[in-house]
Amino acid sequence: MRTDLRISWEIPATPPGLAGRLERFMGPGKSRSESVVETLGLLGCALLLAAGLWNSGAARDWSTAQLVVVALAGLDLIGGVLTNATNAAKRWYHRADAGARRARLLFVSAHVIHLAAMGLVVLSGDLAWTLTNAALLLGGAVVVEFAPVHLRRPAAMALLMAAVLVNLFWLPVPAALAWFAPLFFLKLLVCHLVPEAPLERSPDA
C-alpha cells in the first residue's frame, strides 16, 4: 500500500447560475497547477496543429466554413482531452450520483454534431465517414459505460485503437485531417468515460 498518495473524491461547492454551470462542466475545484498544465498544453498543441495545417497546404484550399469547423474541432478536442484528464473532471463526471451515467452518455452523444460538421462540411458530404464514425462512437460508449468497472480502461483502449485503425484503412481522409479520429476517440472513449481515481500527494508524504 502506498502511503505517499491519497484519493480525493470530495467535490467543492459551486456558485449558482451560469458561473456554477461552467465550473461544473469543466470540473469543480480544479487546482492552479492543473489549470496551468491544461492551458500550456492547449496552447502548445494548438500551435502545433495550426503550423501543421499551414505547412500541409490543405488550409489554403478550404472555404471559410471549412476552416472554422476544423479550427473549432481542433481546439475542442485538444482542450477536451486535457480537461477530461484532470482530477477535477474525474471527480465530477464520475461522482456517486444516479444521473452521472446519463450525463456522461449525453456528453458523448452530443459529439455526433462534431462528426456531422466534419463529414458534411469539411469532407464535402461524406456520409459513410460520418455514419460509420457515429456508430463507432455510440457503440463504443455503450460498451465502455456498461463494462465492469475494472475492465473499462482496457476496453476503452481497445475501442480507441479499433476506431483509429478503421479510420486509417477504410475511412481515409486527407493527411492534414489524420489527427481528428485519434483525438476524437481519445477524448470521449478514454478520457471522458474511463473512471480513474483522482490521485493526490498525501499531506504526510
Short mmCIF file of C-alpha atoms in Angstrom, two decimals:
data_model
loop_
_atom_site.label_atom_id
_atom_site.label_comp_id
_atom_site.label_asym_id
_atom_site.label_seq_id
_atom_site.Cartn_x
_atom_site.Cartn_y
_atom_site.Cartn_z
CA MET A 1 0.00 0.00 0.00
CA ARG A 2 1.33 3.40 -0.95
CA THR A 3 1.28 5.97 1.81
CA ASP A 4 2.59 8.85 -0.31
CA LEU A 5 -0.64 9.08 -2.34
CA ARG A 6 -4.28 9.53 -1.45
CA ILE A 7 -7.55 9.51 -3.43
CA SER A 8 -9.83 12.52 -3.08
CA TRP A 9 -13.43 12.34 -4.34
CA GLU A 10 -14.51 15.46 -2.44
CA ILE A 11 -16.27 17.93 -4.75
CA PRO A 12 -16.28 21.56 -3.60
CA ALA A 13 -19.47 23.64 -3.63
CA THR A 14 -20.08 25.63 -6.80
CA PRO A 15 -21.75 29.04 -7.19
CA PRO A 16 -25.32 29.31 -8.54
CA GLY A 17 -26.14 30.41 -12.06
CA LEU A 18 -24.04 30.39 -15.18
CA ALA A 19 -20.71 30.55 -13.34
CA GLY A 20 -21.60 27.40 -11.43
CA ARG A 21 -22.73 25.58 -14.57
CA LEU A 22 -19.49 26.45 -16.34
CA GLU A 23 -17.43 25.34 -13.34
CA ARG A 24 -19.29 22.04 -13.14
CA PHE A 25 -18.86 21.50 -16.88
CA MET A 26 -15.10 21.96 -16.59
CA GLY A 27 -14.81 20.12 -13.25
CA PRO A 28 -15.25 21.94 -9.94
CA GLY A 29 -12.22 22.50 -7.75
CA LYS A 30 -9.57 22.45 -10.42
CA SER A 31 -6.19 23.21 -8.88
CA ARG A 32 -4.00 26.03 -10.12
CA SER A 33 -1.36 23.58 -11.30
CA GLU A 34 -3.98 21.63 -13.27
CA SER A 35 -5.10 24.87 -14.94
CA VAL A 36 -1.51 25.79 -15.81
CA VAL A 37 -0.78 22.41 -17.40
CA GLU A 38 -4.12 22.47 -19.22
CA THR A 39 -3.52 25.99 -20.61
CA LEU A 40 0.07 25.32 -21.66
CA GLY A 41 -0.90 22.00 -23.23
CA LEU A 42 -3.77 23.62 -25.15
CA LEU A 43 -1.60 26.48 -26.41
CA GLY A 44 1.30 24.25 -27.39
CA CYS A 45 -0.75 21.59 -29.15
CA ALA A 46 -3.00 24.16 -30.86
CA LEU A 47 0.09 25.91 -32.22
CA LEU A 48 1.50 22.60 -33.47
CA LEU A 49 -1.81 21.76 -35.14
CA ALA A 50 -2.07 25.20 -36.76
CA ALA A 51 1.53 25.02 -38.00
CA GLY A 52 0.98 21.51 -39.36
CA LEU A 53 -2.18 22.51 -41.19
CA TRP A 54 -0.48 25.57 -42.66
CA ASN A 55 2.57 23.62 -43.81
CA SER A 56 0.39 20.92 -45.37
CA GLY A 57 -1.12 23.50 -47.70
CA ALA A 58 -4.58 21.99 -47.22
CA ALA A 59 -5.92 25.02 -45.39
CA ARG A 60 -5.40 27.21 -48.45
CA ASP A 61 -7.95 25.15 -50.39
CA TRP A 62 -10.63 25.20 -47.68
CA SER A 63 -13.56 27.59 -47.60
CA THR A 64 -14.12 29.87 -44.62
CA ALA A 65 -16.77 27.50 -43.27
CA GLN A 66 -14.40 24.55 -43.54
CA LEU A 67 -11.61 26.47 -41.80
CA VAL A 68 -13.95 27.44 -38.96
CA VAL A 69 -15.12 23.84 -38.45
CA VAL A 70 -11.56 22.48 -38.45
CA ALA A 71 -10.33 25.19 -36.06
CA LEU A 72 -13.22 24.69 -33.62
CA ALA A 73 -12.89 20.91 -33.76
CA GLY A 74 -9.16 21.08 -33.13
CA LEU A 75 -9.48 23.40 -30.15
CA ASP A 76 -12.37 21.41 -28.69
CA LEU A 77 -10.60 18.07 -29.00
CA ILE A 78 -7.24 19.27 -27.63
CA GLY A 79 -8.91 21.15 -24.79
CA GLY A 80 -11.30 18.28 -24.15
CA VAL A 81 -8.57 15.68 -23.85
CA LEU A 82 -6.75 17.85 -21.30
CA THR A 83 -9.83 18.88 -19.32
CA ASN A 84 -11.21 15.36 -19.06
CA ALA A 85 -7.83 14.12 -17.84
CA THR A 86 -7.83 16.36 -14.75
CA ASN A 87 -8.68 15.18 -11.24
CA ALA A 88 -11.41 17.83 -11.11
CA ALA A 89 -13.20 16.42 -14.15
CA LYS A 90 -12.80 12.82 -12.94
CA ARG A 91 -14.38 13.74 -9.59
CA TRP A 92 -17.33 15.49 -11.24
CA TYR A 93 -18.15 13.21 -14.15
CA HIS A 94 -17.65 10.00 -12.14
CA ARG A 95 -19.27 11.16 -8.89
CA ALA A 96 -21.63 8.90 -6.97
CA ASP A 97 -24.84 10.29 -8.46
CA ALA A 98 -27.70 8.47 -10.15
CA GLY A 99 -27.62 10.93 -13.04
CA ALA A 100 -23.88 10.80 -13.69
CA ARG A 101 -24.04 7.91 -16.18
CA ARG A 102 -26.79 9.61 -18.19
CA ALA A 103 -24.77 12.85 -18.19
CA ARG A 104 -21.69 11.04 -19.49
CA LEU A 105 -23.61 9.35 -22.29
CA LEU A 106 -25.35 12.60 -23.25
CA PHE A 107 -21.97 14.35 -23.34
CA VAL A 108 -20.59 11.71 -25.68
CA SER A 109 -23.72 11.62 -27.85
CA ALA A 110 -23.58 15.40 -28.34
CA HIS A 111 -20.30 14.90 -30.20
CA VAL A 112 -22.16 13.37 -33.14
CA ILE A 113 -22.52 17.06 -34.09
CA HIS A 114 -18.73 17.21 -34.48
CA LEU A 115 -18.87 14.24 -36.84
CA ALA A 116 -21.70 15.77 -38.85
CA ALA A 117 -19.84 19.08 -39.19
CA MET A 118 -16.61 17.39 -40.25
CA GLY A 119 -18.27 14.89 -42.57
CA LEU A 120 -20.79 17.16 -44.21
CA VAL A 121 -18.86 20.44 -44.30
CA VAL A 122 -15.14 19.65 -44.32
CA LEU A 123 -15.33 16.29 -46.13
CA SER A 124 -17.97 17.57 -48.58
CA GLY A 125 -20.87 15.36 -47.53
CA ASP A 126 -19.06 12.10 -46.78
CA LEU A 127 -21.99 10.18 -45.28
CA ALA A 128 -20.10 6.89 -44.97
CA TRP A 129 -17.38 8.56 -42.88
CA THR A 130 -19.96 10.36 -40.74
CA LEU A 131 -22.28 7.42 -40.08
CA THR A 132 -19.53 4.86 -39.51
CA ASN A 133 -17.76 7.07 -37.01
CA ALA A 134 -21.06 7.84 -35.27
CA ALA A 135 -21.68 4.09 -34.94
CA LEU A 136 -18.14 3.55 -33.60
CA LEU A 137 -18.62 6.35 -31.09
CA LEU A 138 -22.07 5.41 -29.78
CA GLY A 139 -21.43 1.67 -29.79
CA GLY A 140 -18.07 2.14 -28.11
CA ALA A 141 -19.56 4.42 -25.47
CA VAL A 142 -22.18 1.84 -24.51
CA VAL A 143 -19.55 -0.90 -24.26
CA VAL A 144 -17.24 1.17 -22.06
CA GLU A 145 -20.01 2.57 -19.87
CA PHE A 146 -21.60 -0.81 -19.12
CA ALA A 147 -18.41 -2.86 -18.84
CA PRO A 148 -17.38 -3.98 -15.33
CA VAL A 149 -15.51 -1.12 -13.76
CA HIS A 150 -12.15 -2.90 -13.69
CA LEU A 151 -12.41 -3.60 -17.45
CA ARG A 152 -13.40 -0.13 -18.62
CA ARG A 153 -9.86 1.15 -19.16
CA PRO A 154 -8.64 -1.77 -21.32
CA ALA A 155 -11.99 -1.88 -23.14
CA ALA A 156 -11.71 1.83 -23.93
CA MET A 157 -8.13 1.39 -25.15
CA ALA A 158 -9.15 -1.49 -27.42
CA LEU A 159 -12.04 0.51 -28.86
CA LEU A 160 -9.83 3.56 -29.37
CA MET A 161 -7.30 1.52 -31.34
CA ALA A 162 -10.06 -0.18 -33.35
CA ALA A 163 -11.61 3.16 -34.27
CA VAL A 164 -8.23 4.60 -35.30
CA LEU A 165 -7.45 1.55 -37.45
CA VAL A 166 -10.89 1.59 -39.11
CA ASN A 167 -10.37 5.24 -39.96
CA LEU A 168 -6.84 4.64 -41.20
CA PHE A 169 -7.66 1.82 -43.60
CA TRP A 170 -11.34 2.15 -44.50
CA LEU A 171 -12.28 5.79 -43.90
CA PRO A 172 -9.29 7.69 -45.26
CA VAL A 173 -9.22 11.46 -45.06
CA PRO A 174 -6.65 13.97 -46.36
CA ALA A 175 -3.36 13.74 -44.43
CA ALA A 176 -3.99 17.17 -42.90
CA LEU A 177 -7.02 15.73 -41.07
CA ALA A 178 -5.43 12.48 -39.87
CA TRP A 179 -5.28 13.83 -36.30
CA PHE A 180 -9.06 14.06 -35.98
CA ALA A 181 -10.02 10.43 -35.31
CA PRO A 182 -7.27 9.68 -32.73
CA LEU A 183 -8.03 12.84 -30.71
CA PHE A 184 -11.80 12.42 -31.05
CA PHE A 185 -11.95 8.88 -29.72
CA LEU A 186 -9.23 9.54 -27.13
CA LYS A 187 -11.22 12.41 -25.67
CA LEU A 188 -14.54 10.59 -25.47
CA LEU A 189 -13.93 6.86 -25.01
CA VAL A 190 -10.82 7.10 -22.83
CA CYS A 191 -10.55 10.48 -21.15
CA HIS A 192 -14.26 11.05 -20.50
CA LEU A 193 -15.72 7.59 -19.92
CA VAL A 194 -12.98 5.78 -18.03
CA PRO A 195 -13.31 6.27 -14.25
CA GLU A 196 -9.91 6.93 -12.74
CA ALA A 197 -9.14 7.68 -9.12
CA PRO A 198 -8.27 11.35 -8.52
CA LEU A 199 -4.84 10.80 -7.02
CA GLU A 200 -3.10 13.43 -4.92
CA ARG A 201 0.10 13.50 -2.94
CA SER A 202 -0.62 12.64 0.67
CA PRO A 203 -0.08 15.54 3.07
CA ASP A 204 2.06 13.19 5.18
CA ALA A 205 4.37 12.27 2.28
#
